Each structure stands twice: as C-alpha cells, then as structure tokens.
Coordinates of C-alpha atoms in Angstrom, one line a residue:
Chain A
X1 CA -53.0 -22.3 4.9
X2 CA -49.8 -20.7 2.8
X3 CA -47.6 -22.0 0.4
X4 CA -44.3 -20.4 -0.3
X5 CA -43.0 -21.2 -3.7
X6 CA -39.4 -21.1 -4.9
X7 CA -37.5 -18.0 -6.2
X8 CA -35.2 -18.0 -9.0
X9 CA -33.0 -14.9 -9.5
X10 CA -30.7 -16.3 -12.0
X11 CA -33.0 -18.2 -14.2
X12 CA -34.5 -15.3 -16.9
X13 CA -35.1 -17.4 -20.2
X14 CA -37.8 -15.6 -22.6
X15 CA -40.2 -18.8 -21.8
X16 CA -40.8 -19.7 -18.0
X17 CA -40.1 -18.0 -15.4
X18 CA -39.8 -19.6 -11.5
X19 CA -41.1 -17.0 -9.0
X20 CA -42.1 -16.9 -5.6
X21 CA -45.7 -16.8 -4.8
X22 CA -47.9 -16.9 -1.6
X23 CA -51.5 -18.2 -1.7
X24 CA -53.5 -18.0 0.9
X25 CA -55.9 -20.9 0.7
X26 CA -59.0 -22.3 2.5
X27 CA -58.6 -25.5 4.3
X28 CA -61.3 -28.3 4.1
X29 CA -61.2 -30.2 7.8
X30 CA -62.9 -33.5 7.5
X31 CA -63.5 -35.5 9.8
X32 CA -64.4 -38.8 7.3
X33 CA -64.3 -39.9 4.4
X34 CA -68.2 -40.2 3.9
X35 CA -69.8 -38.2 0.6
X36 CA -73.2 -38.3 2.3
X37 CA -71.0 -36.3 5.2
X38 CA -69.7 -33.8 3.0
X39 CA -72.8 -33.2 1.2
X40 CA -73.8 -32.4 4.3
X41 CA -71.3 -29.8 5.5
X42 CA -71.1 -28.4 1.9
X43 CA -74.7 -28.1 0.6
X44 CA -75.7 -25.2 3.1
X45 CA -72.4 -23.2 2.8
X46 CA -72.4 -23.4 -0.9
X47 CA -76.0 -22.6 -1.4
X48 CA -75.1 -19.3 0.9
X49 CA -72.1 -17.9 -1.2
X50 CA -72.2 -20.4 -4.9
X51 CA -69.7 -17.6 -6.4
X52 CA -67.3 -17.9 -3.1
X53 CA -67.1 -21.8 -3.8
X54 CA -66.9 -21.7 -7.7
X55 CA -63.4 -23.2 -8.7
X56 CA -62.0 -22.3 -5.5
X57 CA -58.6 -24.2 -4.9
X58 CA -59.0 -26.2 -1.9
X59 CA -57.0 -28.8 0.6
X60 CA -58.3 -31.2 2.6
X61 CA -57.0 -31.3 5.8
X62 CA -57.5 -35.5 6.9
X63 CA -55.9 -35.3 10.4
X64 CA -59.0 -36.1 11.7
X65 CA -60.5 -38.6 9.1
X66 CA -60.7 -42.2 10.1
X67 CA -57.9 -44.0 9.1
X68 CA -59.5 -47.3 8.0
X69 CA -61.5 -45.8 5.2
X70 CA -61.5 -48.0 2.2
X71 CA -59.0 -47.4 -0.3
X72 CA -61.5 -46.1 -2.7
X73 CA -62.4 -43.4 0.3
X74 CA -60.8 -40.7 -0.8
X75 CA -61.4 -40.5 -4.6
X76 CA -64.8 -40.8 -4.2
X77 CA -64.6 -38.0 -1.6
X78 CA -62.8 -36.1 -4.1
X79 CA -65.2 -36.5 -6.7
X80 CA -68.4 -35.1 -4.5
X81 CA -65.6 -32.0 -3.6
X82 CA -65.5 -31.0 -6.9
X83 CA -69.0 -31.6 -7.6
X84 CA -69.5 -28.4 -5.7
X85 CA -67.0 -26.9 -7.8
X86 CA -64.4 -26.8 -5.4
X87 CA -61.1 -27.3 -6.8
X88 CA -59.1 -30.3 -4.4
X89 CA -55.3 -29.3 -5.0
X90 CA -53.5 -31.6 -2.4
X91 CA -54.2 -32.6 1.5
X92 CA -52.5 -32.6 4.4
X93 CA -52.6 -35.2 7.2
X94 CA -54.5 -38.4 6.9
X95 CA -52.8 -42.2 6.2
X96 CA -50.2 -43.6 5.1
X97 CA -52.7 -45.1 2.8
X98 CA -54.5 -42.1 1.7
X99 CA -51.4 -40.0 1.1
X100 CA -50.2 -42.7 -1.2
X101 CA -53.9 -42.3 -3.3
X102 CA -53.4 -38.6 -3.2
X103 CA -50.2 -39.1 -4.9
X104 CA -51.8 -41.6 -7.6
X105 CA -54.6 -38.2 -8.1
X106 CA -51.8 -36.0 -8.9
X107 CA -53.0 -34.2 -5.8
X108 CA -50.1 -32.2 -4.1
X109 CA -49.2 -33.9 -0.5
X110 CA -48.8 -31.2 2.4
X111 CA -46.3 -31.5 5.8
X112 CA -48.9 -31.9 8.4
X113 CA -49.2 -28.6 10.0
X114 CA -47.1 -27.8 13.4
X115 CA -49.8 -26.0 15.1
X116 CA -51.6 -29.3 14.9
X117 CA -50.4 -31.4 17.9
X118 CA -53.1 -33.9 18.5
X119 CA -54.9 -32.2 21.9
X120 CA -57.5 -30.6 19.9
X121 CA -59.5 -30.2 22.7
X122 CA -57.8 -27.5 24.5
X123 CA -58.2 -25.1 21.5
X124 CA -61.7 -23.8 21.5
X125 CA -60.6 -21.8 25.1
X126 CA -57.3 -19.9 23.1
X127 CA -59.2 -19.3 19.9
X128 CA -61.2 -16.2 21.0
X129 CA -58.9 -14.2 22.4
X130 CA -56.3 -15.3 19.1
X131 CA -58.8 -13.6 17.1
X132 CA -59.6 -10.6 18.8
X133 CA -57.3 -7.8 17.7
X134 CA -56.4 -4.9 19.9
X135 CA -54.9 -2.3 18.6
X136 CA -52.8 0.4 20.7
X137 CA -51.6 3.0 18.1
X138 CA -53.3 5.9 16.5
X139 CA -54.9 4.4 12.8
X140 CA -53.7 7.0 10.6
X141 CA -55.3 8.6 7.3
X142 CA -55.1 5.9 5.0
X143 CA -54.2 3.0 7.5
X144 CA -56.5 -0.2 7.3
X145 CA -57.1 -2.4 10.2
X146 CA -59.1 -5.6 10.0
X147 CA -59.8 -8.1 12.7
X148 CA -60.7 -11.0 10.7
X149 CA -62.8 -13.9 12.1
X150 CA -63.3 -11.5 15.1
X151 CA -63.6 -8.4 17.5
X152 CA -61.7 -5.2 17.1
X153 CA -60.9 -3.3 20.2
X154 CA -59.3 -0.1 20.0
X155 CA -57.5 1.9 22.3
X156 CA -56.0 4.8 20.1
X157 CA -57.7 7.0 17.6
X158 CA -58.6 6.6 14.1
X159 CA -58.2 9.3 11.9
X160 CA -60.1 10.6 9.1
X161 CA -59.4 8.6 6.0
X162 CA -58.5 5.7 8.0
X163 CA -60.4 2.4 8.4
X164 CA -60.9 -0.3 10.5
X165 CA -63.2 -3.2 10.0
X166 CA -63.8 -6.3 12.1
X167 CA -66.0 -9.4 11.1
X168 CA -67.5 -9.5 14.4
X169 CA -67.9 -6.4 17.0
X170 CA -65.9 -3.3 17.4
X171 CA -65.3 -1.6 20.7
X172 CA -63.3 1.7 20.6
X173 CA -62.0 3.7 23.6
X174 CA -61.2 6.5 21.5
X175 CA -62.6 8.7 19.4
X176 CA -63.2 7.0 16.0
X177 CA -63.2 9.9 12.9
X178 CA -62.7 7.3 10.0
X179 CA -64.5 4.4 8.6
X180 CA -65.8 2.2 11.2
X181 CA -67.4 -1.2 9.4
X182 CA -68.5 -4.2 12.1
X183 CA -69.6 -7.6 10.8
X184 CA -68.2 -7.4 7.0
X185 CA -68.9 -10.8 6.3
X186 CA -72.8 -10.6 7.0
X187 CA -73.1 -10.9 10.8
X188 CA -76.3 -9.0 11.9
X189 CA -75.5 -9.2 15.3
X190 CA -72.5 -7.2 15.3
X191 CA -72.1 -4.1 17.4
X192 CA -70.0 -1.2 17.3
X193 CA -69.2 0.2 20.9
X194 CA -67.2 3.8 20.8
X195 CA -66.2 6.7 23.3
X196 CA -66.7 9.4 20.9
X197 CA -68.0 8.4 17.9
X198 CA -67.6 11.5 15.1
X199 CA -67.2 8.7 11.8
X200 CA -67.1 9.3 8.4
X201 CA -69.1 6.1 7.6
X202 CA -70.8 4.0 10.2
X203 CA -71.3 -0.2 8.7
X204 CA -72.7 -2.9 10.1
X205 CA -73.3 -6.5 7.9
X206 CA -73.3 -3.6 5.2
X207 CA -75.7 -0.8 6.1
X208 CA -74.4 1.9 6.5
X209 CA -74.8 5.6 7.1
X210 CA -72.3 8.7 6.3
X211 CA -71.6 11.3 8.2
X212 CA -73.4 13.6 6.9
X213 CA -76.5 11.2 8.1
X214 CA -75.5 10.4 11.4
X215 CA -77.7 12.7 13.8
X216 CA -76.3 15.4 16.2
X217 CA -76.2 14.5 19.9
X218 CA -74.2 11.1 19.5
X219 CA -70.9 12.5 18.8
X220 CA -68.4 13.2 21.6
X221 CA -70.2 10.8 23.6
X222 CA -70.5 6.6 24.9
X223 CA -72.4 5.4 21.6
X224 CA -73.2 1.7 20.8
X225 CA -74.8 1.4 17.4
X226 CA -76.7 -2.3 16.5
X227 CA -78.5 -3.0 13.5
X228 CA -82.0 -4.0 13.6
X229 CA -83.7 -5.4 10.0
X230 CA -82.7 -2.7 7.9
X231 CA -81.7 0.2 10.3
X232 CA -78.9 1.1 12.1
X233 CA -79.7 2.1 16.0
X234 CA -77.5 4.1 17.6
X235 CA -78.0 4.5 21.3
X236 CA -76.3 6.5 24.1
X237 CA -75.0 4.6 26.8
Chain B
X1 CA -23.1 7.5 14.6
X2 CA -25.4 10.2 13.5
X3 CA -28.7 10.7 14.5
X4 CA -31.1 11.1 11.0
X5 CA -33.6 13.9 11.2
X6 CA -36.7 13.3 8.6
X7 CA -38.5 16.9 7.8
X8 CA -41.3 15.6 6.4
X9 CA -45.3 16.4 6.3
X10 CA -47.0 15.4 2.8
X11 CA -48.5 18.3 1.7
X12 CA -46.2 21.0 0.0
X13 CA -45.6 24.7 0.9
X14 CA -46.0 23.8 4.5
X15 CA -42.5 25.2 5.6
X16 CA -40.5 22.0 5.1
X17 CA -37.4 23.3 3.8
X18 CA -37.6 26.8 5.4
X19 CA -37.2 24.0 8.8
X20 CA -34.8 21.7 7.5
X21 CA -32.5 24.9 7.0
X22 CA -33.2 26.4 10.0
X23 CA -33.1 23.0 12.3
X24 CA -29.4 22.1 10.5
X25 CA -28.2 25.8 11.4
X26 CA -29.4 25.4 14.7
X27 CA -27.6 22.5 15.8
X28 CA -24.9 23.8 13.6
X29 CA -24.7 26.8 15.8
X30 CA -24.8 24.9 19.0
X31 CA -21.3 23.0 17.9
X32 CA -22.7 20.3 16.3
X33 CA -21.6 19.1 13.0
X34 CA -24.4 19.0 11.0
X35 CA -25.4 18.2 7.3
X36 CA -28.7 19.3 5.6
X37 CA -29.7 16.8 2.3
X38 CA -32.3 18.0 -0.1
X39 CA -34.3 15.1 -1.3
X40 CA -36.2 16.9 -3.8
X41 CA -34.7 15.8 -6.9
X42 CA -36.2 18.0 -9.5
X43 CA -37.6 20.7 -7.7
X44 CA -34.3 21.4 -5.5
X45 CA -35.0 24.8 -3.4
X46 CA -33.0 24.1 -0.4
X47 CA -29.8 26.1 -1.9
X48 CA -31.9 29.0 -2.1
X49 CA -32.9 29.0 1.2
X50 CA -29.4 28.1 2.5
X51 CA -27.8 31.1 -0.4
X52 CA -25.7 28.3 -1.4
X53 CA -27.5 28.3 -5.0
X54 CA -24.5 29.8 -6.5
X55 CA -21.5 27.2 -5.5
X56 CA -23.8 24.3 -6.3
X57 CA -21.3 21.9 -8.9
X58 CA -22.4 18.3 -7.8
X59 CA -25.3 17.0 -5.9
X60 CA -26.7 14.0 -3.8
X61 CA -27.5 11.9 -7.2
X62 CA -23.9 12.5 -9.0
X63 CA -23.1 11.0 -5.7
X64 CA -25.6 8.2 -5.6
X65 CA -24.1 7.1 -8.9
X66 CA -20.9 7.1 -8.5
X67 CA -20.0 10.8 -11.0
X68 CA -18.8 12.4 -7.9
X69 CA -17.3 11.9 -4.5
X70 CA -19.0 12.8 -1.1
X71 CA -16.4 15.3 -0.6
X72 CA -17.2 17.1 -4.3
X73 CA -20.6 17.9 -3.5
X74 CA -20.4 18.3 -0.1
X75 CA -21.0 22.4 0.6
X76 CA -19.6 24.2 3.4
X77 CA -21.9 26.9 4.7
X78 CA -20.0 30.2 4.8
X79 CA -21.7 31.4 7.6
X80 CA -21.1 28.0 10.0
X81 CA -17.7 25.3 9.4
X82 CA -20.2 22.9 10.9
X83 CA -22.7 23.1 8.6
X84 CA -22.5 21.6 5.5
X85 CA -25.4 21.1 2.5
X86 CA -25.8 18.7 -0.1
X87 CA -27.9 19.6 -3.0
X88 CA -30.5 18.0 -5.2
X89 CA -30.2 18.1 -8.7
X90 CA -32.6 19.7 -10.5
X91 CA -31.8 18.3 -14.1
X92 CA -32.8 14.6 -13.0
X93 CA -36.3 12.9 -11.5
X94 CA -36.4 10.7 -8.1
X95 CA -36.2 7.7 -9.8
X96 CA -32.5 7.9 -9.6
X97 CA -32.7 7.8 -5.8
X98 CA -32.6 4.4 -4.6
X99 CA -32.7 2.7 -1.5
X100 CA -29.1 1.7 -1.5
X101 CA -27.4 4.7 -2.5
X102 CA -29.4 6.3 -0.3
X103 CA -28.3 4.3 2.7
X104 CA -24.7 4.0 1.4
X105 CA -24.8 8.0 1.6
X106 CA -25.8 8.6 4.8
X107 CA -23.5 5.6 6.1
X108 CA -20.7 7.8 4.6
X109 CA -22.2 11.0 6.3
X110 CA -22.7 9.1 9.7
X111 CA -19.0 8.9 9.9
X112 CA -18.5 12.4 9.8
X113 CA -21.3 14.6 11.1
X114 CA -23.9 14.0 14.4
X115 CA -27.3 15.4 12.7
X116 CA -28.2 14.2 9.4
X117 CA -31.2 16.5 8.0
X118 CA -33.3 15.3 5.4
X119 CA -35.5 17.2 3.5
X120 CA -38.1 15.9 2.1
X121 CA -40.4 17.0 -0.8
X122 CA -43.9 16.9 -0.5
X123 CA -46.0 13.7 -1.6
X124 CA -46.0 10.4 -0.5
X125 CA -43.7 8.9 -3.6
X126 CA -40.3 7.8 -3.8
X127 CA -38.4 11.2 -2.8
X128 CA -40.0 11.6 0.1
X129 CA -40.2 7.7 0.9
X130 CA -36.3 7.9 0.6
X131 CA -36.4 10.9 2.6
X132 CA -37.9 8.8 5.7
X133 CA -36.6 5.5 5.2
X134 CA -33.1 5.5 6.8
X135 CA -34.7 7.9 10.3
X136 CA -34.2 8.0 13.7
X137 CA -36.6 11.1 14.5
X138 CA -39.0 13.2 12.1
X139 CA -40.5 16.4 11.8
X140 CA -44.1 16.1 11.0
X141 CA -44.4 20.1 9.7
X142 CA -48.0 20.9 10.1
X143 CA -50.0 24.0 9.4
X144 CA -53.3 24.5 11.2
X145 CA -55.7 23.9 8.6
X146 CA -57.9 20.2 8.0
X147 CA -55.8 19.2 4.7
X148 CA -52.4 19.4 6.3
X149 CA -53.8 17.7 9.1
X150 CA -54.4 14.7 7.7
X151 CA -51.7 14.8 4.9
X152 CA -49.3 14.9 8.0
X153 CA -51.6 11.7 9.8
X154 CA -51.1 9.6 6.6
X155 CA -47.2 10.6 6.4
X156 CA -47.0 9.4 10.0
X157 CA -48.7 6.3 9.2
X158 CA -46.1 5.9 6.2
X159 CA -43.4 6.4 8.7
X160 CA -44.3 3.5 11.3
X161 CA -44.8 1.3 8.4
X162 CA -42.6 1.7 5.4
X163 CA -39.7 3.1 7.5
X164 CA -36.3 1.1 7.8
X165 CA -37.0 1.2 12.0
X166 CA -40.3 -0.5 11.4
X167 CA -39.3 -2.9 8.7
X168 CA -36.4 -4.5 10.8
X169 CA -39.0 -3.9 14.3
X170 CA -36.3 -1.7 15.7
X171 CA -37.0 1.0 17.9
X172 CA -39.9 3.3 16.0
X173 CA -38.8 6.8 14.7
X174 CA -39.3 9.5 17.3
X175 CA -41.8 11.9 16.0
X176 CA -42.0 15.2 16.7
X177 CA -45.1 17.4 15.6
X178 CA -44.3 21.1 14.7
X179 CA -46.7 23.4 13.8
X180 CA -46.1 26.3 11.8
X181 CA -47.8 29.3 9.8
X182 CA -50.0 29.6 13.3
X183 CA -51.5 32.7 13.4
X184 CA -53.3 33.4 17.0
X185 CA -55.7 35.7 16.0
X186 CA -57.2 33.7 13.5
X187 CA -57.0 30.9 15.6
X188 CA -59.4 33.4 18.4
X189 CA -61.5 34.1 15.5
X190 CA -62.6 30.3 14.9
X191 CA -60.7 30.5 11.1
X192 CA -57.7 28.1 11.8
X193 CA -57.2 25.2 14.0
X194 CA -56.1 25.7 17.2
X195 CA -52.6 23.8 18.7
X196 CA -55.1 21.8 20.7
X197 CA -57.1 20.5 17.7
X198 CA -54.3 19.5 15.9
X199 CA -52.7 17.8 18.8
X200 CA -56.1 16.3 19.5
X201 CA -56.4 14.8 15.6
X202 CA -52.7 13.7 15.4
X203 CA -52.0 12.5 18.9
X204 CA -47.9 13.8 18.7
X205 CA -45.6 15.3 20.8
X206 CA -45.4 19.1 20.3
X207 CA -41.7 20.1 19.7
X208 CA -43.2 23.8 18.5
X209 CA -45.1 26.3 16.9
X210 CA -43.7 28.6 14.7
X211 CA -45.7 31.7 14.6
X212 CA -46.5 33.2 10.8
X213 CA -44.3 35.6 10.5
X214 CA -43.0 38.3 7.3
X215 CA -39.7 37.6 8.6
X216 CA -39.6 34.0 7.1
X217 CA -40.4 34.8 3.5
X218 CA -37.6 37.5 3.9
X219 CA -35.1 35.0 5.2
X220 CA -36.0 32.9 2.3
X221 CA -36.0 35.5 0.0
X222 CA -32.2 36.5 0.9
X223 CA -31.2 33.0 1.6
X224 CA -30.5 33.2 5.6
X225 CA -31.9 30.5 7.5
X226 CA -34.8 32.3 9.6
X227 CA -33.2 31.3 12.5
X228 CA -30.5 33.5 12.1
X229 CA -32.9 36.3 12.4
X230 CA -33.0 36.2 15.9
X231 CA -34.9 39.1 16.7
X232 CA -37.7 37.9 14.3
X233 CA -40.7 35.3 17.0
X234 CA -40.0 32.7 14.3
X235 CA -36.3 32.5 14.3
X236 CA -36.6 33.0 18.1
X237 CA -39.5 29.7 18.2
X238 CA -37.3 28.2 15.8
X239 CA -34.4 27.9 18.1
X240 CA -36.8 27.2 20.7
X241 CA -37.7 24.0 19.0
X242 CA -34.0 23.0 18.4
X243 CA -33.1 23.5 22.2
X244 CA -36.2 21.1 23.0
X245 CA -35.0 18.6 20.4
X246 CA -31.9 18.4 22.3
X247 CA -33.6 17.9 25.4
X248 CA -33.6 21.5 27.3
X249 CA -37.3 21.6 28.9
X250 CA -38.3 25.1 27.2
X251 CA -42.2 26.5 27.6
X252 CA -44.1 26.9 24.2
X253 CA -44.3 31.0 23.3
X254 CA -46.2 32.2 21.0
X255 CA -49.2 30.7 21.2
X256 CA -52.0 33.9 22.6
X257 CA -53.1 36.8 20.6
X258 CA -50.3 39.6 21.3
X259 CA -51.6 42.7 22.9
X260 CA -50.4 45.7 20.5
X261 CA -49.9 48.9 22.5
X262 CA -50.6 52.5 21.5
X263 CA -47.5 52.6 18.8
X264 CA -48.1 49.3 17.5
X265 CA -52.1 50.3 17.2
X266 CA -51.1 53.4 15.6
X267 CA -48.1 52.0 13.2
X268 CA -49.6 48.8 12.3
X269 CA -46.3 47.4 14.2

C-alpha cells in the first residue's frame, strides 16, 4: 500500500520541515487474530529472508480477521508481529473494536482500501493477467522494464543497454540485445522464451551468463533458456 | 500554432547543427516562416554555421531572463525574410535554461513562425533535456557506427519519457531517424553500419541519409547552410529529407556505391 503525505510550500523554518513523501509498504493480511496463526505464516517466510523482515514497517490489513476477537486480540497479535522484528505502523480494516485498540497503540488507522469490495472470491481469476506486463514499444538503451510479481511478454525490441527483468517468465517476440533477467526474486522455475536472442547478459533466479559466454548457434533463432541446479540450458525450439 | 522540431541524437559531432541549419533554411525556402534556436548554452556554434556570428547582440537566455525582448535577439537571416535565428550565449552555462522560460519562449515564437527548430547539444543533461521537452517531432541524427547507435536509442527513450507529450500522455513526439556521414563504400566493405542495421537496432522511421560529403564541412566553414549548395548530394539529400518531412513521398538516393567513370577514375572526381 502508499501513503501520500502532506506538502508544505510555504512553511521553511530552520527546524522542521513538512514534505511530501510516498512509502511503498508491505501489507500483512490476516485472517485472525491468533499468535499461534501468525507464527505460523511468519516463521517460514522470515527464516527465508531474516534481513527482508528486520524492522520492516508493516500494516496489518484485518478485513478478513474475525470480528469477535477478544479485546486483548490484537495487542497480543502485535506483540508476536514485532517479535519477528516487523515493525506494526497502523492497520486497515477490521472492527469497530479493534480500530478503537489500534488507536490506544498509537498505531496509525488506515481508510479501508477501495479495491477491497467484499467478493474476494472472484479475484484469483483477474490476478494473473494484472500481473503480467506486456510491453509494445521498443526498450531503449538505458530503459528498465520490470514485471513484478509476474511474466514479461515483449513484443518490441530491447536494445543494448537496456533491461528488462520479470519475477516470473519472460517471453519475447523480438529480438532481445540487452539484459534479459527472469525470476529475480529466486524462482528456479522461470523461463526465458525469445525470437532472437543476441543478449548482453542472460539471468535466471541469478545465474547468469554474458555474452561473451553464450555459445554460437542460438542467436537469431526460437531459444528458450531454463535453469537446471546450477546451469543455464538454453535450447532451440 | 507552430509545429516544434527537436534535432537531437546524444552523441556530439554527429551533424546536429549542420541539420538544424539546413532543415530551418529548408522550410524557410519553401515559404515557411521558420525559426532555428541554439540550445547549446556555452558552446553556441549555430551562428557560425548560419554566418550570423557577427550580428549576434542578445541571445535565447538574455531572453529567458527578462535582459532582452524576443524581438532584440531575434536575427533575421540575410539570405531568407522567413528565416530567423536565435542564438545561445556563450558566456553563461545551461543552468540558466529552465523549463518555464523555455516554454514561455517558444509560446512567444508559436505566435509568429510555423517551424520551431531546436538545436540541441549533445548529452543527455539539461540543454539538451530543454531542447526536447516542449516537441512535437525530432530528429534523431545518427551516424552509422555502434556508439551513435545507441546514444541515439537512449535519447529516444528520453524523449518518450521525459518529454512534455509524454508527461501530460498526449500524442508522442513523431520521430524521424536521419542518418548522416554514410559513406557506401565503406558500408560494401563491412567498416560501417549499413541503413538496414541501423534501422534494424532503432526501429525508426527513415526521413534520410545524408551521404558524407566535403561539401558539408565547406558550407560550415563559410557559414551557408549545406543545403544551399544544391549541386553538392548532401544539400540535394538534405532537401530531400525536408520535402519528406512535409509529406511529399520522395525515394531515398544515395544509398549504393557510385560508379566513377573514366574521368572520375582518372581525376579522383
């Protein structure tokens, strides 16, 4: 989520300053109230990246929490947050009731979002295809694209210099001469698909090979390239 | 409303201004009134080439700040009452151009001319940012060779970003690839790109090729745009490229290796 802060223009005194500011911040979705609950959805994801969670500001999104926790609910929910050394800074959604105790924390208290509308169910189908990026213009020298949280398709070239990175797989119908990087976050299973592929650096989860590397005989040509352990596998198609 | 022509490509020396010149005296010649700014604040050479360096009193930042009028440092071209050049000044740094004196400039020109050249310097900084902002079209002035290439790829990325068209999601600028310094022979002998390589790398529309040519450095040399040298192939491709800007469907010349016959073998022609 993004906050917006204010902006001053007249205000310039030697001290403070007010000026605008936008955060883009993660959003904790929980569904209850329960520490053993969290523990549970935290443990593994912290253990993965501990220097991703450490004092990382964070707001908890009850929309879908029950609302007859107990009063106490939420503090204590708070406390097994930070204990993972998450940062609560406010929440959004959730009871009357649970609002009101947010308050008492000194936690900030968010407008429930608008994209949230209730029929939750309908949003799995929409979500790929929102998060798929396709891009119809040439990427120029020193252009970067990133599809985050999914696939990149291109349908224009990308010039030397340029680069274009996607958390999940990459398919390119044109030729590709910059940096191509699929599955930046980690994601073994990521694929990069291209009509003519003549890259400066080829990445995938974060092996990678250069140009200079890449062997004769798959440029100009259908290429897929996978990763497999350690080593890139490039393959004509 | 004028239209506003960006001559722009990112890499110096590539025949920006030796363009500028000859696009503004081109549609200059054609009836159009036209005015050719020099956006290189510290480096001006576009008097030279216009042979204009000697009349120059104010230029574009006296206007910008308000120690001249429009009309002051406005320069008629002797050769052309449509043409008119505004000067840089070559005792300040870009800095002093800013995006709203800019803008209130060109306003003021819009009411008076059609074609608003701008010339930019070379570089990706605040001249030639300035230069591109306020455009309707641009020049991307290429020469065959890899670092032009993708100097004049990253300028065109600048231009469908940073531009005012693409801040406001207007209309994107038009942009027009022109190549110049192409030299055919080399091109047969594998030593510079060809027109289809660079066409290939930038995906642009071709609005010309100016073929290299002794006649250019001699325009520039005596300060006539080379276009005026009409029996030279580069003033001739340079009008070429105006009448296609204007909409005239022209075929590209100059592109093959030119067969010299028994005089030209024997002079050198």
């Amino acid at each position: 989520m993004t906050i917006t802060g204010l902006h001053n223009n007249t205000a310039r005194p030697s001290g403070a300053e007010l000026k605008a500011g936008t955060f883009t911040l993660p959003t904790l979705c929980l569904s209850g109230l329960d520490p053993d609950a969290i523990d549970g959805l935290l443990q593994e994801r912290v253990a993965k990246a501990p220097h991703f969670f450490r004092n990382t500001p964070v707001v908890l999104d009850l929309t879908r929490a029950n609302d007859h926790d107990q009063d106490s609910g939420l503090a204590i929910a708070v406390g097994a947050i930070r204990g993972y050394g998450l940062v609560p800074i406010g929440v959004r959604g959730g009871s009357h009731a649970q609002r009101e105790q947010a308050r008492l924390m000194e936690l900030a208290v968010f407008p429930r979002s608008r994209t949230d509308k209730g029929s939750t169910a309908r949003r799995p189908a929409s979500r790929s295809a929102a998060l798929t990026r396709v891009i119809e213009s040439p990427v120029r020298s020193g252009q970067r694209v990133y599809a985050k949280g999914g696939d990149l398709v291109l349908l224009a070239p990308v010039s030397s210099g340029a680069e274009v990175v996607a958390d999940g797989h990459v398919h390119a119908y044109a030729p590709i001469r910059g940096r191509v990087l699929a599955g930046v976050v980690g994601d073994p299973s990521a694929c990069i698909f291209c009509k003519d592929l003549n890259a400066e650096l080829v990445s995938i989860a974060g092996r990678y090979k250069v140009n200079e590397d890449l062997q004769p005989g798959y440029t100009g040509r259908l290429v897929s390239v996978s990763l497999q352990g350690e080593a890139l596998i490039f393959k004509k198609l | 409303m004028a239209r506003i022509i960006v001559v722009t490509s990112g890499k110096g020396g590539v025949g920006k201004t030796t363009t500028a010149a000859a696009l503004a005296m081109g549609l200059a010649e054609r009836g159009l009134r036209s005015v050719v700014i020099d956006f290189d604040v510290g480096l001006r050479n576009l008097d030279l080439i216009m042979g204009c360096e000697r009349r120059v009193v104010y230029d574009f930042v006296n206007v910008i700040q308000g120690e001249a009028k429009l009309n002051q440092a406005l320069i008629k071209d002797k050769r052309n009452d449509n043409l008119f050049i505004l000067p840089a000044s070559q005792t300040r740094d870009k800095e002093a151009l800013s995006k709203a004196g800019v803008g209130a400039v060109l306003d003021a020109l819009s009411e008076e001319f059609e074609y608003i050249v701008c010339d930019s310097p070379a570089g990706i900084e605040v001249g030639a940012t300035m230069a591109m902002y306020y455009a309707d079209d641009a020049f991307v002035v290429t020469n065959p060779e890899v670092s032009s290439v993708r100097d004049s790829d990253r300028m065109i990325g600048i231009l469908s970003s940073k531009s005012r068209r693409a801040e406001q999601g207007l209309e994107p600028i038009r942009e027009f690839l022109l190549l110049t310094r192409y030299a055919p022979e080399r091109v047969k002998r594998g030593e510079m790109l060809s027109v289809e390589d660079v066409q290939d790398i930038l995906s642009l529309d071709l609005i010309g090729v100016i073929p290299e040519s002794q006649a250019v450095l001699n325009a520039s040399n005596s300060g006539i745009p080379v276009i005026m040298d009409t029996r030279s192939s580069a003033g001739q491709a340079y009008s070429d490229v105006v009448a296609r800007y204007l909409g005239e469907p022209i075929p590209h010349r100059f592109l093959d290796v030119h067969k010299k016959g028994l005089f030209g073998r024997l002079f050198g022609g």
